[in-house]
């Protein structure tokens, strides 16, 4: 992809971040993610005959004549041409990540590989070009020194966001009470960092490799007003030189891991633009991660910042992001679920567990009781069915049972659908979408959560609760079948006339008919994906749900995706579009090409729009630096209709596109560096499959349905 666009790269835990804004000629550095970005001048390019050309990350010198940009899951590459000097310039940033390899993934360093070549012409003049590499990183507020083979930059990084205690929202304002001192160190891998002279010809190129690391020894999060939590890398590295030594000593092993991890996309049959979209989303997810530990207790916690919103581990956001955990690293989700259970009170799950640099419980200004209870139940259920680990649920069964009973009790008129405490996460939506009672979205999500709870209760032989859940799910199905269907779609809500309905933002009461109560909505089937993923039987009219999804696409579509509903055109959320696409694909409709629309939106936003790395919203709302785009990785399994039940040892496929090639990464043996791959094709009018590394799925009954 030749287009230049804004992007941030980081490591798991967010302990080192480089933030590139080529459209503004800006470059930012942070040891604490984008929350504490500081602007640096990055002069990276070449000097020939005392004249310079650089990449577009400062205004100090002339930029290259031509620059293009490429990404993978772990790399960012800039390729430039200098017609003035007759040179090709290339820089590759590598941000190592490898599933279940904690040290490699959290170690706060990047590899940087730079190449300078003589530009290729039809007729080479035979001359050599002499010059030197330019690699300068400057900020007047930071001290720069050179010791042996190390260039060292030291200084304070100040928080750029602050919690507004009156609103519970984040203000984009500098918070000078939150400063983090950090070292940044650059070193040449095989020779002195300052040895930059080159001589290139047709057959000779210049190549130089660097390691750049950062280290912050301060606590970065305070939990429960008393416990200090540090970046997890502090547990493995005593100082920044330890990080550098680790990166250099293990370079060949780490780069092999980079190659294996990147291959989960390159070995698929996904188009290049889909691979780019997933890679871009992954980088925006990683900058928001925080893996921390307490030095006194050695306890570690994992949480994810909700982008510019600043909240820790927002449940409804992680409900979507969790596709990443299920495919690659389920233990990370378990750590988040433990936090949610810890801060659950009054029989409902919190929206979040804190914000910015504090974890003390929910900060967000209103609850989403029904929605978040459903989300946690469904996440825990799928975690069990995909990992066989029942310990989290069994340990907390009484709490889960309480959450489910809460859902049941939110139905006051006894038709099965919750009609109280139904404000949801779509906080830029119309009243019908966000606040209405008896929402079909929450009714079906409650159906899904109670279906999951009935299976959980059965496992624990709690037969009374099994029957109680089944009675309610039957009631929900009956109500939805009789009252929610309108010719070709499900309406938004049953209770179309608002009576003293409260707008949770303004506190004002809403009365009268809710505009869009009978519209086409993209949220109807939102709660079903995890039941489909786990091959759980659904007692719903799936042909109607399939028709609802198809018709909502027809009525809500715009250039970049579907709006909340056919009557609420104020905004669209990319992540919720992706989620609906996946449910539709599990029901047999190929919506995979919609991802091309979403990628075009991200390119537009980050090349000439508002910027902000992954942006989830198109409209007046602006959710940016957002982690939820990594939901997109689920397309690998949605295309194949992959259903997994590790408890029953069943693996089913129902591909929606042929031919198709999918890496089955949830079965990967990351220690040995291998994962199964399945290829689907037609032969004699039937769908056939060919498996590579099938031994990694040994013991599973495999079906194509």
XYZ file of C-alpha atoms in Angstrom, residues 319 370-382 384-385 400 403-404 407-408 416-418 439-457 465 469-470 472-477 480 523-540 542 545 579 583:
75
model
C -16.816 -8.517 24.356
C -28.478 -5.916 31.390
C -25.967 -5.639 28.577
C -22.792 -6.096 30.638
C -24.210 -9.025 32.620
C -24.970 -10.767 29.338
C -21.536 -9.947 27.970
C -19.611 -11.465 30.882
C -21.744 -14.615 30.956
C -21.232 -15.189 27.225
C -17.489 -14.518 27.420
C -17.016 -16.905 30.338
C -19.135 -19.546 28.621
C -17.195 -19.439 25.365
C -14.962 -22.701 28.898
C -16.111 -24.331 25.649
C -22.742 -15.936 37.681
C -25.955 -12.151 37.319
C -28.389 -14.384 35.441
C -31.368 -10.492 34.041
C -34.512 -12.502 34.718
C -39.136 -12.521 28.896
C -37.560 -9.312 27.588
C -35.811 -6.962 30.057
C -35.054 -3.923 23.095
C -34.915 -6.856 20.694
C -31.111 -6.589 20.786
C -31.020 -7.081 24.567
C -33.863 -9.587 24.464
C -31.901 -11.881 22.142
C -28.663 -11.244 24.049
C -30.466 -12.201 27.279
C -31.742 -15.307 25.497
C -28.142 -16.170 24.571
C -26.797 -15.531 28.081
C -29.489 -17.659 29.726
C -28.952 -20.397 27.150
C -25.285 -20.401 28.153
C -26.202 -20.378 31.846
C -28.484 -23.381 31.415
C -25.526 -25.357 29.999
C -23.304 -24.160 32.854
C -25.921 -25.066 35.470
C -31.732 -23.330 37.622
C -33.280 -20.527 32.461
C -35.032 -22.663 29.871
C -37.300 -17.765 30.364
C -35.629 -18.491 27.008
C -38.843 -20.122 25.788
C -40.762 -17.043 26.894
C -38.310 -14.720 25.080
C -38.589 -16.764 21.884
C -40.048 -12.207 19.803
C -27.800 -5.044 16.574
C -30.558 -7.665 16.500
C -28.325 -10.759 16.479
C -25.352 -9.265 18.355
C -25.653 -11.722 21.244
C -25.544 -14.896 19.161
C -21.962 -15.071 17.901
C -20.402 -16.846 20.885
C -23.124 -19.505 20.875
C -22.459 -20.045 17.176
C -18.693 -20.214 17.769
C -19.150 -22.859 20.469
C -21.645 -24.930 18.463
C -24.362 -24.378 21.051
C -27.880 -25.200 19.910
C -30.084 -22.146 19.355
C -33.828 -22.418 19.782
C -34.512 -19.347 17.638
C -32.566 -18.552 12.413
C -32.561 -13.705 11.882
C -19.741 -8.275 14.382
C -23.048 -13.543 12.615
